[in-house]
Amino acid sequence: MANDKDDISKDGVSRRKFLGGAVIGAAAAAGVGSQILSLSATAQGADKERVGPLQSNVDYDAVVIGGGFAGVTAARELSRSGLKTLVLEGRSRLGGRTFTSKLDGEKVELGGTWVHWTQPNVWTEVMHYGLEIEETVGLASPETVIWVTDNQVKRAPAAEAFEIFGAACTEYYKEAHNIYPRPFDPFFAKKALQEMDGLSASEYLNKLPLTREQKDMMDSWLSGNGHNYPETIAYSEIMRWFALSNFNMPTMFDSIARYKIKSGTVSLLEAMVAESDMEIQLSTPVLKVKQDSHRVLITTEEGTIAASAVVMAVPLNTMGDVEYSPRLSDAKSEIASQGHAGKGVKGYIRIKQDVGNVMTYAPARNDVTPFTSVFTDHVGENGTLLIAFSADPKLIDINDSKAVEKALHPLLPGVEVTSSYGYDWNLDPFSKGTWCTYRPGQTTRYLTELQKREGRLFFAGSDMANGWRGFIDGAIESGREVGYQVASYLKGKNSNA
């Protein structure tokens, strides 16, 4: 339940203090002149004559709680339907777990980044708004692969390393088609999914007849996908990404970490907001949601707002931080309490040297480096910009350039780090984790329940998408579908009144 004491997260982070400058403070602490890019809180479409809600006893037809891609998409669809719509976002910016920022004056994405045509929802939006795409070269065309196995560092041309890794992937992903024959219909092969969903990614890996070297490379890959230690990640989650990538490893590489929006994820949000008539209130955490048969009352620190329907578009790990009346279903409460597994580190590292297009692999637990993967974003006049991942934020402070340099040296001897920058999503009270990765058993037990509306409450988010869960595409998928559901519900209610 939300009250004055509950304003403090388990990590000791106050929502109010966070809104008062934690985001800007994190950038300044990095010591790299990082610049926060945020959207204006002014309603886009304020020049249009605004109509009132369908019901006379409410302020809005729909209130969307959460201003990430799911919330913005839902709000756009609702406002397009002629419904008076408000977005409430706790942070001082829109975007949720996407975050366009700057390092040394250069754009970086601290959260969700990559898009692909295998991701139909986001790709449609990118094409619709005419946004330009650029590539992450370390994934597009790596020249050298460096990997850690048995606490030893190896190095080889990409083609040679991928022979080892490719053979391991062929063995690991052999059940994917049986589990997810229709990837956007997760329960089409429900029996096969139920039989495998309880396994962790590491349990399945340990059963396979692979060499130590192959298992170490796969461990790195699994922890990178799930953003945690492999034993916390559902095996079915790894299969889902592969199935969504047309059951093809090169396509999977391209789908998850090659193509990005040149002008930043923030530019897609700006385009979506500009094409709608939604109202937006930033820095407005929601404390309580109380519904009855006629309306929903949303309590914030500033007061109470009445709506005919509410879309909860908040991350799974924060769903339980709002007080609900009546309370949420047992299933929603259970998974909100458990949380998803994603909690690792993503950061950008600038080094003086031109190291070319490199990619590294290291198991989540090793004595060599805390980084499970590092790869080249691009090589420029000022050296190389790398993107790095770790399974556990306790292993490395990505904003400590000296510590990062030391962690890189076993992989890239002699490199000099000039700056490094990341964002700890675990300390953000409005995310409490990174991208969503389900734990063993969570898909079959909770996914359907998460998607169910409860009275006038509807639920949307990347964390409950059928397809690219954990990606921008999944957020847009869910937001669009729920926006349509709410519009149909409200207009049906009004016509029957």
Tab-separated table of C-alpha atoms in Angstrom:
chain	number	residue	atom	x	y	z
A	1	MET	CA	0.000	0.000	0.000
A	2	ALA	CA	1.200	3.487	-0.796
A	3	ASN	CA	1.622	5.911	2.113
A	4	ASP	CA	4.217	8.382	3.374
A	5	LYS	CA	6.547	5.611	4.514
A	6	ASP	CA	6.127	3.708	1.261
A	7	ASP	CA	7.455	6.751	-0.611
A	8	ILE	CA	10.872	5.260	0.154
A	9	SER	CA	11.906	2.296	-1.995
A	10	LYS	CA	13.689	-0.772	-0.662
A	11	ASP	CA	16.943	0.795	-1.893
A	12	GLY	CA	16.325	3.924	0.156
A	13	VAL	CA	15.417	6.044	-2.849
A	14	SER	CA	12.588	8.502	-2.248
A	15	ARG	CA	10.242	9.081	-5.155
A	16	ARG	CA	10.119	12.760	-4.249
A	17	LYS	CA	13.906	13.041	-4.008
A	18	PHE	CA	14.260	11.128	-7.245
A	19	LEU	CA	11.985	13.601	-9.007
A	20	GLY	CA	13.906	16.443	-7.419
A	21	GLY	CA	17.052	15.760	-9.374
A	22	ALA	CA	18.293	12.177	-9.236
A	23	VAL	CA	18.200	11.852	-13.024
A	24	ILE	CA	20.228	15.006	-13.587
A	25	GLY	CA	22.476	14.088	-10.669
A	26	ALA	CA	23.280	10.714	-12.212
A	27	ALA	CA	24.395	12.408	-15.389
A	28	ALA	CA	26.527	14.908	-13.522
A	29	ALA	CA	28.055	12.166	-11.380
A	30	ALA	CA	29.312	10.489	-14.516
A	31	GLY	CA	31.588	13.483	-14.974
A	32	VAL	CA	31.172	13.473	-18.724
A	33	GLY	CA	28.964	16.457	-19.418
A	34	SER	CA	25.980	14.252	-20.190
A	35	GLN	CA	22.834	16.030	-21.300
A	36	ILE	CA	19.333	14.820	-20.533
A	37	LEU	CA	16.891	14.969	-23.410
A	38	SER	CA	13.228	15.094	-22.369
A	39	LEU	CA	9.876	15.886	-23.893
A	40	SER	CA	7.877	18.958	-23.034
A	41	ALA	CA	5.114	18.584	-20.476
A	42	THR	CA	2.835	20.829	-22.503
A	43	ALA	CA	-0.060	19.095	-24.209
A	44	GLN	CA	0.656	18.633	-27.879
A	45	GLY	CA	-2.556	19.639	-29.642
A	46	ALA	CA	-3.382	22.381	-27.198
A	47	ASP	CA	-4.344	24.525	-30.168
A	48	LYS	CA	-7.285	22.209	-30.877
A	49	GLU	CA	-10.633	22.737	-29.230
A	50	ARG	CA	-10.834	20.051	-26.582
A	51	VAL	CA	-14.070	18.149	-26.110
A	52	GLY	CA	-15.288	16.966	-22.739
A	53	PRO	CA	-15.404	13.365	-21.575
A	54	LEU	CA	-18.280	11.060	-22.479
A	55	GLN	CA	-19.412	10.875	-18.838
A	56	SER	CA	-20.278	14.032	-16.903
A	57	ASN	CA	-18.981	12.720	-13.566
A	58	VAL	CA	-15.320	12.419	-14.635
A	59	ASP	CA	-12.434	14.668	-15.649
A	60	TYR	CA	-11.192	12.361	-18.408
A	61	ASP	CA	-12.440	9.454	-20.399
A	62	ALA	CA	-9.143	7.659	-19.823
A	63	VAL	CA	-6.110	8.209	-17.648
A	64	VAL	CA	-2.942	6.372	-18.636
A	65	ILE	CA	-0.546	5.795	-15.759
A	66	GLY	CA	2.988	5.517	-17.115
A	67	GLY	CA	4.569	7.469	-19.956
A	68	GLY	CA	6.745	4.845	-21.577
A	69	PHE	CA	6.138	3.591	-25.103
A	70	ALA	CA	3.187	1.467	-24.004
A	71	GLY	CA	1.494	4.348	-22.230
A	72	VAL	CA	2.151	6.853	-25.011
A	73	THR	CA	0.883	4.397	-27.641
A	74	ALA	CA	-2.288	3.667	-25.666
A	75	ALA	CA	-2.884	7.383	-25.116
A	76	ARG	CA	-2.372	8.140	-28.794
A	77	GLU	CA	-4.898	5.481	-29.796
A	78	LEU	CA	-7.412	6.735	-27.230
A	79	SER	CA	-7.086	10.372	-28.257
A	80	ARG	CA	-7.376	9.365	-31.917
A	81	SER	CA	-10.706	7.786	-30.947
A	82	GLY	CA	-11.930	11.177	-29.754
A	83	LEU	CA	-11.574	10.357	-26.054
A	84	LYS	CA	-10.270	12.900	-23.584
A	85	THR	CA	-7.041	11.324	-22.412
A	86	LEU	CA	-4.435	12.168	-19.774
A	87	VAL	CA	-1.005	10.603	-19.264
A	88	LEU	CA	0.448	10.648	-15.742
A	89	GLU	CA	4.192	10.005	-15.572
A	90	GLY	CA	6.197	9.869	-12.353
A	91	ARG	CA	9.465	10.943	-13.916
A	92	SER	CA	10.301	14.376	-15.272
A	93	ARG	CA	10.381	12.946	-18.798
A	94	LEU	CA	8.517	10.529	-21.021
A	95	GLY	CA	10.096	7.333	-22.307
A	96	GLY	CA	9.984	4.888	-19.411
A	97	ARG	CA	12.896	2.490	-19.768
A	98	THR	CA	14.067	4.204	-22.933
A	99	PHE	CA	16.333	7.156	-22.238
A	100	THR	CA	18.092	9.177	-24.921
A	101	SER	CA	21.032	11.024	-23.353
A	102	LYS	CA	24.505	12.220	-24.343
A	103	LEU	CA	28.078	11.196	-23.628
A	104	ASP	CA	30.785	13.661	-24.648
A	105	GLY	CA	28.202	15.472	-26.747
A	106	GLU	CA	27.229	12.320	-28.613
A	107	LYS	CA	23.802	10.659	-28.458
A	108	VAL	CA	23.554	7.418	-26.479
A	109	GLU	CA	20.624	5.240	-25.448
A	110	LEU	CA	20.764	4.280	-21.772
A	111	GLY	CA	17.701	2.035	-22.019
A	112	GLY	CA	15.857	0.338	-24.891
A	113	THR	CA	17.704	0.957	-28.141
A	114	TRP	CA	17.385	-1.414	-31.082
A	115	VAL	CA	14.628	-1.981	-33.632
A	116	HIS	CA	14.197	-4.347	-36.579
A	117	TRP	CA	11.690	-5.334	-39.263
A	118	THR	CA	11.087	-8.620	-37.402
A	119	GLN	CA	9.538	-6.287	-34.797
A	120	PRO	CA	6.436	-5.251	-36.752
A	121	ASN	CA	4.962	-2.757	-34.323
A	122	VAL	CA	7.936	-0.471	-33.822
A	123	TRP	CA	9.102	-0.884	-37.420
A	124	THR	CA	5.710	0.302	-38.669
A	125	GLU	CA	6.020	3.396	-36.465
A	126	VAL	CA	9.564	4.116	-37.626
A	127	MET	CA	8.508	3.880	-41.272
A	128	HIS	CA	5.305	5.865	-40.656
A	129	TYR	CA	7.226	8.814	-39.220
A	130	GLY	CA	10.084	8.551	-41.717
A	131	LEU	CA	12.814	8.128	-39.092
A	132	GLU	CA	16.311	7.299	-40.259
A	133	ILE	CA	18.096	4.146	-39.094
A	134	GLU	CA	21.783	3.638	-38.276
A	135	GLU	CA	23.810	0.555	-37.321
A	136	THR	CA	25.808	-0.660	-34.346
A	137	VAL	CA	28.867	-1.931	-36.191
A	138	GLY	CA	30.123	-4.349	-33.539
A	139	LEU	CA	27.021	-6.459	-34.053
A	140	ALA	CA	26.624	-5.686	-37.744
A	141	SER	CA	30.094	-6.758	-38.834
A	142	PRO	CA	32.478	-7.786	-36.038
A	143	GLU	CA	36.053	-8.343	-37.133
A	144	THR	CA	37.437	-9.841	-33.943
A	145	VAL	CA	35.856	-11.894	-31.176
A	146	ILE	CA	37.408	-12.128	-27.698
A	147	TRP	CA	36.042	-14.605	-25.190
A	148	VAL	CA	36.697	-15.936	-21.708
A	149	THR	CA	36.624	-19.662	-21.074
A	150	ASP	CA	37.883	-21.472	-17.988
A	151	ASN	CA	39.150	-18.042	-16.817
A	152	GLN	CA	41.412	-17.771	-19.853
A	153	VAL	CA	41.106	-15.120	-22.566
A	154	LYS	CA	40.986	-16.186	-26.200
A	155	ARG	CA	40.967	-14.093	-29.354
A	156	ALA	CA	40.202	-15.029	-32.976
A	157	PRO	CA	38.751	-13.655	-36.201
A	158	ALA	CA	34.961	-13.504	-36.019
A	159	ALA	CA	34.446	-16.331	-38.515
A	160	GLU	CA	36.548	-18.730	-36.444
A	161	ALA	CA	34.883	-17.832	-33.136
A	162	PHE	CA	31.397	-18.080	-34.585
A	163	GLU	CA	32.051	-21.631	-35.705
A	164	ILE	CA	32.399	-22.567	-32.039
A	165	PHE	CA	29.519	-20.411	-30.875
A	166	GLY	CA	27.270	-21.318	-33.811
A	167	ALA	CA	27.522	-25.029	-33.132
A	168	ALA	CA	26.525	-24.409	-29.510
A	169	CYS	CA	23.545	-22.302	-30.579
A	170	THR	CA	22.352	-24.993	-32.979
A	171	GLU	CA	22.213	-27.432	-30.077
A	172	TYR	CA	20.692	-24.970	-27.595
A	173	TYR	CA	17.870	-23.694	-29.803
A	174	LYS	CA	16.737	-27.010	-31.277
A	175	GLU	CA	13.457	-27.025	-29.291
A	176	ALA	CA	12.454	-23.464	-30.171
A	177	HIS	CA	10.141	-24.364	-33.024
A	178	ASN	CA	8.287	-26.897	-30.872
A	179	ILE	CA	7.749	-24.371	-28.065
A	180	TYR	CA	6.935	-21.293	-30.147
A	181	PRO	CA	5.822	-22.394	-33.636
A	182	ARG	CA	3.838	-19.144	-33.882
A	183	PRO	CA	5.967	-16.703	-31.879
A	184	PHE	CA	3.347	-13.955	-31.518
A	185	ASP	CA	0.830	-16.525	-30.256
A	186	PRO	CA	2.732	-17.729	-27.170
A	187	PHE	CA	0.227	-20.400	-26.122
A	188	PHE	CA	-0.368	-21.924	-29.545
A	189	ALA	CA	1.737	-24.944	-28.454
A	190	LYS	CA	0.702	-24.632	-24.814
A	191	LYS	CA	1.562	-28.189	-23.772
A	192	ALA	CA	5.124	-27.949	-25.106
A	193	LEU	CA	5.576	-24.562	-23.426
A	194	GLN	CA	4.268	-25.852	-20.102
A	195	GLU	CA	6.687	-28.786	-20.198
A	196	MET	CA	9.710	-26.484	-20.632
A	197	ASP	CA	8.705	-23.234	-18.920
A	198	GLY	CA	9.874	-24.329	-15.479
A	199	LEU	CA	13.460	-24.782	-16.665
A	200	SER	CA	16.038	-22.056	-16.234
A	201	ALA	CA	18.362	-21.089	-19.061
A	202	SER	CA	21.318	-22.568	-17.183
A	203	GLU	CA	19.560	-25.845	-16.324
A	204	TYR	CA	18.940	-26.537	-19.978
A	205	LEU	CA	22.484	-25.512	-20.913
A	206	ASN	CA	23.998	-27.878	-18.352
A	207	LYS	CA	22.132	-30.836	-19.885
A	208	LEU	CA	23.635	-30.360	-23.324
A	209	PRO	CA	26.674	-32.252	-24.700
A	210	LEU	CA	28.752	-29.104	-25.232
A	211	THR	CA	32.388	-28.329	-24.445
A	212	ARG	CA	33.360	-26.078	-21.544
A	213	GLU	CA	34.304	-23.424	-24.066
A	214	GLN	CA	30.904	-23.572	-25.759
A	215	LYS	CA	29.069	-23.491	-22.432
A	216	ASP	CA	31.059	-20.447	-21.335
A	217	MET	CA	30.212	-18.641	-24.550
A	218	MET	CA	26.543	-19.611	-24.227
A	219	ASP	CA	26.501	-18.497	-20.572
A	220	SER	CA	27.622	-15.056	-21.727
A	221	TRP	CA	24.956	-14.988	-24.414
A	222	LEU	CA	22.173	-16.102	-22.067
A	223	SER	CA	23.037	-13.603	-19.346
A	224	GLY	CA	23.253	-10.879	-21.975
A	225	ASN	CA	19.798	-11.717	-23.304
A	226	GLY	CA	18.201	-11.992	-19.877
A	227	HIS	CA	20.307	-9.301	-18.151
A	228	ASN	CA	20.938	-11.450	-15.096
A	229	TYR	CA	22.561	-14.739	-14.100
A	230	PRO	CA	21.322	-17.596	-16.341
A	231	GLU	CA	19.778	-19.531	-13.453
A	232	THR	CA	17.294	-16.659	-12.897
A	233	ILE	CA	16.154	-16.611	-16.547
A	234	ALA	CA	13.472	-18.876	-17.990
A	235	TYR	CA	14.712	-21.156	-20.761
A	236	SER	CA	11.476	-20.369	-22.601
A	237	GLU	CA	12.434	-16.677	-22.697
A	238	ILE	CA	15.596	-17.471	-24.632
A	239	MET	CA	13.592	-19.621	-27.038
A	240	ARG	CA	11.085	-16.801	-27.553
A	241	TRP	CA	13.690	-14.316	-28.797
A	242	PHE	CA	15.036	-16.913	-31.232
A	243	ALA	CA	11.568	-17.825	-32.521
A	244	LEU	CA	10.697	-14.168	-33.032
A	245	SER	CA	13.892	-13.843	-35.085
A	246	ASN	CA	12.563	-16.372	-37.609
A	247	PHE	CA	14.485	-19.210	-35.906
A	248	ASN	CA	17.751	-17.865	-37.340
A	249	MET	CA	20.865	-16.773	-35.420
A	250	PRO	CA	22.139	-14.067	-37.820
A	251	THR	CA	18.632	-12.603	-37.855
A	252	MET	CA	18.550	-12.729	-34.066
A	253	PHE	CA	21.815	-10.766	-33.863
A	254	ASP	CA	20.339	-8.169	-36.205
A	255	SER	CA	16.982	-8.091	-34.414
A	256	ILE	CA	18.243	-7.462	-30.907
A	257	ALA	CA	21.266	-5.194	-31.284
A	258	ARG	CA	22.028	-3.876	-34.764
A	259	TYR	CA	19.598	-1.200	-36.000
A	260	LYS	CA	18.690	1.908	-34.018
A	261	ILE	CA	16.886	5.198	-34.629
A	262	LYS	CA	19.481	7.736	-35.702
A	263	SER	CA	17.717	10.658	-34.032
A	264	GLY	CA	17.150	8.646	-30.851
A	265	THR	CA	14.218	6.802	-29.330
A	266	VAL	CA	13.046	10.157	-27.971
A	267	SER	CA	12.325	11.282	-31.542
A	268	LEU	CA	9.815	8.464	-32.022
A	269	LEU	CA	8.078	9.431	-28.780
A	270	GLU	CA	7.958	13.062	-29.887
A	271	ALA	CA	6.380	12.075	-33.199
A	272	MET	CA	3.762	9.889	-31.508
A	273	VAL	CA	2.824	12.589	-29.004
A	274	ALA	CA	2.667	15.293	-31.670
A	275	GLU	CA	0.195	13.236	-33.694
A	276	SER	CA	-2.217	12.947	-30.775
A	277	ASP	CA	-4.344	15.162	-28.569
A	278	MET	CA	-3.307	13.643	-25.244
A	279	GLU	CA	-2.584	15.722	-22.176
A	280	ILE	CA	0.571	14.965	-20.201
A	281	GLN	CA	1.484	15.574	-16.568
A	282	LEU	CA	5.104	14.787	-15.715
A	283	SER	CA	6.608	14.415	-12.219
A	284	THR	CA	3.256	13.062	-11.036
A	285	PRO	CA	3.543	9.752	-9.178
A	286	VAL	CA	0.275	7.914	-8.606
A	287	LEU	CA	-0.415	6.767	-5.062
A	288	LYS	CA	-3.888	5.204	-5.202
A	289	VAL	CA	-6.345	3.884	-7.777
A	290	LYS	CA	-9.877	3.345	-6.501
A	291	GLN	CA	-12.677	2.187	-8.777
A	292	ASP	CA	-16.389	1.540	-8.481
A	293	SER	CA	-19.071	0.709	-11.021
A	294	HIS	CA	-19.184	4.295	-12.326
A	295	ARG	CA	-15.629	5.648	-12.460
A	296	VAL	CA	-12.051	5.456	-11.228
A	297	LEU	CA	-10.437	7.891	-8.795
A	298	ILE	CA	-6.666	8.352	-9.216
A	299	THR	CA	-4.858	9.921	-6.273
A	300	THR	CA	-1.535	11.687	-6.839
A	301	GLU	CA	0.548	13.864	-4.532
A	302	GLU	CA	-1.265	16.865	-6.044
A	303	GLY	CA	-4.858	15.679	-5.720
A	304	THR	CA	-7.484	13.354	-7.194
A	305	ILE	CA	-8.501	12.845	-10.824
A	306	ALA	CA	-11.661	11.049	-11.957
A	307	ALA	CA	-11.736	8.927	-15.116
A	308	SER	CA	-14.053	6.472	-16.798
A	309	ALA	CA	-11.180	4.016	-17.297
A	310	VAL	CA	-7.513	3.683	-16.386
A	311	VAL	CA	-4.650	2.092	-18.266
A	312	MET	CA	-1.903	0.887	-15.933
A	313	ALA	CA	1.187	1.094	-18.146
A	314	VAL	CA	3.885	0.746	-15.506
A	315	PRO	CA	6.712	-1.814	-15.346
A	316	LEU	CA	5.891	-5.131	-13.722
A	317	ASN	CA	8.389	-4.531	-10.920
A	318	THR	CA	6.561	-1.345	-9.844
A	319	MET	CA	2.972	-2.499	-10.268
A	320	GLY	CA	2.636	-3.233	-6.560
A	321	ASP	CA	3.724	0.261	-5.500
A	322	VAL	CA	0.242	1.674	-6.078
A	323	GLU	CA	-2.618	1.106	-3.629
A	324	TYR	CA	-5.596	-0.452	-5.437
A	325	SER	CA	-9.197	-0.597	-4.307
A	326	PRO	CA	-10.425	-3.209	-4.819
A	327	ARG	CA	-7.061	-4.928	-4.626
A	328	LEU	CA	-5.459	-6.512	-7.664
A	329	SER	CA	-6.024	-10.166	-8.486
A	330	ASP	CA	-3.882	-12.673	-6.627
A	331	ALA	CA	-1.976	-13.521	-9.808
A	332	LYS	CA	-1.028	-9.907	-10.535
A	333	SER	CA	-0.065	-9.342	-6.907
A	334	GLU	CA	2.080	-12.481	-6.879
A	335	ILE	CA	4.148	-11.672	-9.961
A	336	ALA	CA	4.482	-8.028	-8.947
A	337	SER	CA	5.936	-9.251	-5.668
A	338	GLN	CA	8.274	-11.715	-7.410
A	339	GLY	CA	9.375	-9.258	-10.077
A	340	HIS	CA	10.992	-10.162	-13.367
A	341	ALA	CA	14.673	-11.045	-13.623
A	342	GLY	CA	16.141	-8.145	-15.626
A	343	LYS	CA	18.525	-6.165	-13.421
A	344	GLY	CA	21.956	-5.977	-15.048
A	345	VAL	CA	24.193	-3.172	-16.288
A	346	LYS	CA	24.308	-1.451	-19.661
A	347	GLY	CA	26.837	1.287	-20.285
A	348	TYR	CA	28.812	3.234	-22.859
A	349	ILE	CA	32.599	3.401	-22.721
A	350	ARG	CA	34.815	5.791	-24.680
A	351	ILE	CA	38.403	4.604	-25.230
A	352	LYS	CA	41.218	6.512	-26.952
A	353	GLN	CA	42.321	3.658	-29.160
A	354	ASP	CA	40.806	2.428	-32.412
A	355	VAL	CA	40.220	-1.242	-31.593
A	356	GLY	CA	38.101	-1.905	-34.648
A	357	ASN	CA	34.831	-3.794	-34.617
A	358	VAL	CA	35.149	-6.152	-31.660
A	359	MET	CA	32.773	-8.364	-29.726
A	360	THR	CA	33.526	-10.085	-26.423
A	361	TYR	CA	31.945	-12.947	-24.482
A	362	ALA	CA	32.450	-13.894	-20.840
A	363	PRO	CA	30.315	-16.066	-18.550
A	364	ALA	CA	28.409	-14.206	-15.866
A	365	ARG	CA	30.671	-15.699	-13.189
A	366	ASN	CA	34.373	-15.597	-13.941
A	367	ASP	CA	37.600	-14.295	-12.403
A	368	VAL	CA	38.627	-12.194	-15.396
A	369	THR	CA	36.088	-9.422	-16.007
A	370	PRO	CA	32.662	-8.315	-14.768
A	371	PHE	CA	31.508	-7.705	-18.348
A	372	THR	CA	29.503	-10.499	-19.952
A	373	SER	CA	29.732	-8.734	-23.306
A	374	VAL	CA	31.351	-5.673	-24.834
A	375	PHE	CA	31.056	-4.627	-28.454
A	376	THR	CA	31.867	-1.682	-30.672
A	377	ASP	CA	29.162	0.878	-31.266
A	378	HIS	CA	31.382	2.750	-33.723
A	379	VAL	CA	34.912	4.006	-34.294
A	380	GLY	CA	35.350	7.770	-34.612
A	381	GLU	CA	37.959	10.509	-34.569
A	382	ASN	CA	38.174	10.377	-30.766
A	383	GLY	CA	38.683	6.623	-30.529
A	384	THR	CA	36.126	3.875	-30.068
A	385	LEU	CA	32.716	3.961	-28.402
A	386	LEU	CA	31.907	0.607	-26.809
A	387	ILE	CA	28.651	-0.745	-25.370
A	388	ALA	CA	29.088	-3.007	-22.348
A	389	PHE	CA	26.812	-5.313	-20.364
A	390	SER	CA	27.138	-7.017	-16.987
A	391	ALA	CA	24.781	-9.469	-15.292
A	392	ASP	CA	24.929	-7.776	-11.895
A	393	PRO	CA	25.262	-4.069	-10.964
A	394	LYS	CA	27.218	-5.065	-7.858
A	395	LEU	CA	30.107	-6.217	-10.057
A	396	ILE	CA	30.991	-2.893	-11.703
A	397	ASP	CA	30.288	0.820	-11.322
A	398	ILE	CA	29.842	1.760	-14.962
A	399	ASN	CA	30.299	5.460	-14.121
A	400	ASP	CA	33.754	4.863	-12.571
A	401	SER	CA	36.103	5.223	-15.542
A	402	LYS	CA	39.114	3.831	-13.698
A	403	ALA	CA	37.247	0.730	-12.565
A	404	VAL	CA	35.868	0.259	-16.071
A	405	GLU	CA	39.355	0.584	-17.589
A	406	LYS	CA	40.690	-2.059	-15.200
A	407	ALA	CA	37.781	-4.376	-16.072
A	408	LEU	CA	38.460	-3.949	-19.805
A	409	HIS	CA	42.214	-4.604	-19.704
A	410	PRO	CA	42.020	-8.425	-19.667
A	411	LEU	CA	39.939	-8.225	-22.844
A	412	LEU	CA	41.516	-5.192	-24.505
A	413	PRO	CA	45.012	-4.756	-23.021
A	414	GLY	CA	46.317	-1.218	-22.746
A	415	VAL	CA	43.159	0.653	-23.699
A	416	GLU	CA	42.627	4.045	-22.056
A	417	VAL	CA	39.109	4.904	-20.947
A	418	THR	CA	38.310	8.604	-21.289
A	419	SER	CA	34.688	8.381	-20.125
A	420	SER	CA	32.026	5.850	-19.222
A	421	TYR	CA	28.355	6.313	-18.558
A	422	GLY	CA	25.360	4.228	-17.565
A	423	TYR	CA	22.078	4.465	-15.694
A	424	ASP	CA	21.101	2.203	-12.805
A	425	TRP	CA	17.504	1.279	-13.589
A	426	ASN	CA	17.333	-0.755	-10.387
A	427	LEU	CA	17.544	2.439	-8.318
A	428	ASP	CA	14.921	4.205	-10.402
A	429	PRO	CA	11.701	3.882	-8.335
A	430	PHE	CA	9.635	3.933	-11.523
A	431	SER	CA	11.345	0.904	-13.070
A	432	LYS	CA	13.140	-1.109	-10.336
A	433	GLY	CA	14.866	-3.155	-13.012
A	434	THR	CA	15.909	-3.202	-16.642
A	435	TRP	CA	14.107	-4.896	-19.528
A	436	CYS	CA	11.639	-7.620	-18.630
A	437	THR	CA	12.876	-11.197	-18.593
A	438	TYR	CA	10.545	-13.751	-17.044
A	439	ARG	CA	11.785	-16.160	-14.419
A	440	PRO	CA	11.166	-19.909	-14.797
A	441	GLY	CA	7.441	-20.665	-14.759
A	442	GLN	CA	6.224	-17.074	-14.998
A	443	THR	CA	5.064	-17.189	-18.621
A	444	THR	CA	2.589	-20.026	-18.197
A	445	ARG	CA	1.466	-18.964	-14.751
A	446	TYR	CA	1.055	-15.216	-15.148
A	447	LEU	CA	1.130	-13.834	-18.705
A	448	THR	CA	-2.568	-14.349	-19.457
A	449	GLU	CA	-3.558	-12.990	-16.046
A	450	LEU	CA	-1.405	-9.902	-16.463
A	451	GLN	CA	-3.254	-9.004	-19.646
A	452	LYS	CA	-6.750	-9.281	-18.128
A	453	ARG	CA	-8.619	-6.108	-17.260
A	454	GLU	CA	-10.068	-5.739	-13.786
A	455	GLY	CA	-13.261	-3.720	-13.897
A	456	ARG	CA	-12.347	-0.319	-15.291
A	457	LEU	CA	-8.606	-1.030	-14.983
A	458	PHE	CA	-6.739	-2.135	-18.101
A	459	PHE	CA	-3.104	-3.227	-18.182
A	460	ALA	CA	-0.485	-2.526	-20.821
A	461	GLY	CA	3.271	-2.684	-21.121
A	462	SER	CA	6.250	-4.293	-22.728
A	463	ASP	CA	6.374	-6.626	-19.708
A	464	MET	CA	3.116	-8.310	-20.728
A	465	ALA	CA	3.413	-8.330	-24.515
A	466	ASN	CA	2.850	-11.529	-26.465
A	467	GLY	CA	5.712	-10.971	-28.888
A	468	TRP	CA	8.849	-8.909	-28.258
A	469	ARG	CA	8.383	-8.659	-24.510
A	470	GLY	CA	11.081	-6.465	-23.011
A	471	PHE	CA	11.523	-4.469	-26.239
A	472	ILE	CA	10.078	-1.211	-27.561
A	473	ASP	CA	8.120	-3.341	-30.021
A	474	GLY	CA	6.382	-5.203	-27.207
A	475	ALA	CA	5.417	-1.932	-25.527
A	476	ILE	CA	3.846	-0.603	-28.725
A	477	GLU	CA	2.109	-3.931	-29.370
A	478	SER	CA	0.516	-3.904	-25.937
A	479	GLY	CA	-0.268	-0.187	-25.891
A	480	ARG	CA	-2.006	-0.277	-29.255
A	481	GLU	CA	-4.115	-3.318	-28.358
A	482	VAL	CA	-5.150	-1.957	-24.963
A	483	GLY	CA	-5.897	1.474	-26.395
A	484	TYR	CA	-8.318	-0.184	-28.803
A	485	GLN	CA	-9.858	-2.259	-25.989
A	486	VAL	CA	-10.451	0.773	-23.781
A	487	ALA	CA	-11.944	2.838	-26.621
A	488	SER	CA	-14.323	-0.005	-27.498
A	489	TYR	CA	-15.265	-0.461	-23.842
A	490	LEU	CA	-15.964	3.204	-23.210
A	491	LYS	CA	-17.882	3.829	-26.409
A	492	GLY	CA	-19.892	0.657	-25.845
A	493	LYS	CA	-20.701	1.750	-22.310
A	494	ASN	CA	-21.737	5.186	-23.505
A	495	SER	CA	-23.956	3.865	-26.302
A	496	ASN	CA	-25.700	1.525	-23.847
A	497	ALA	CA	-26.253	4.204	-21.250
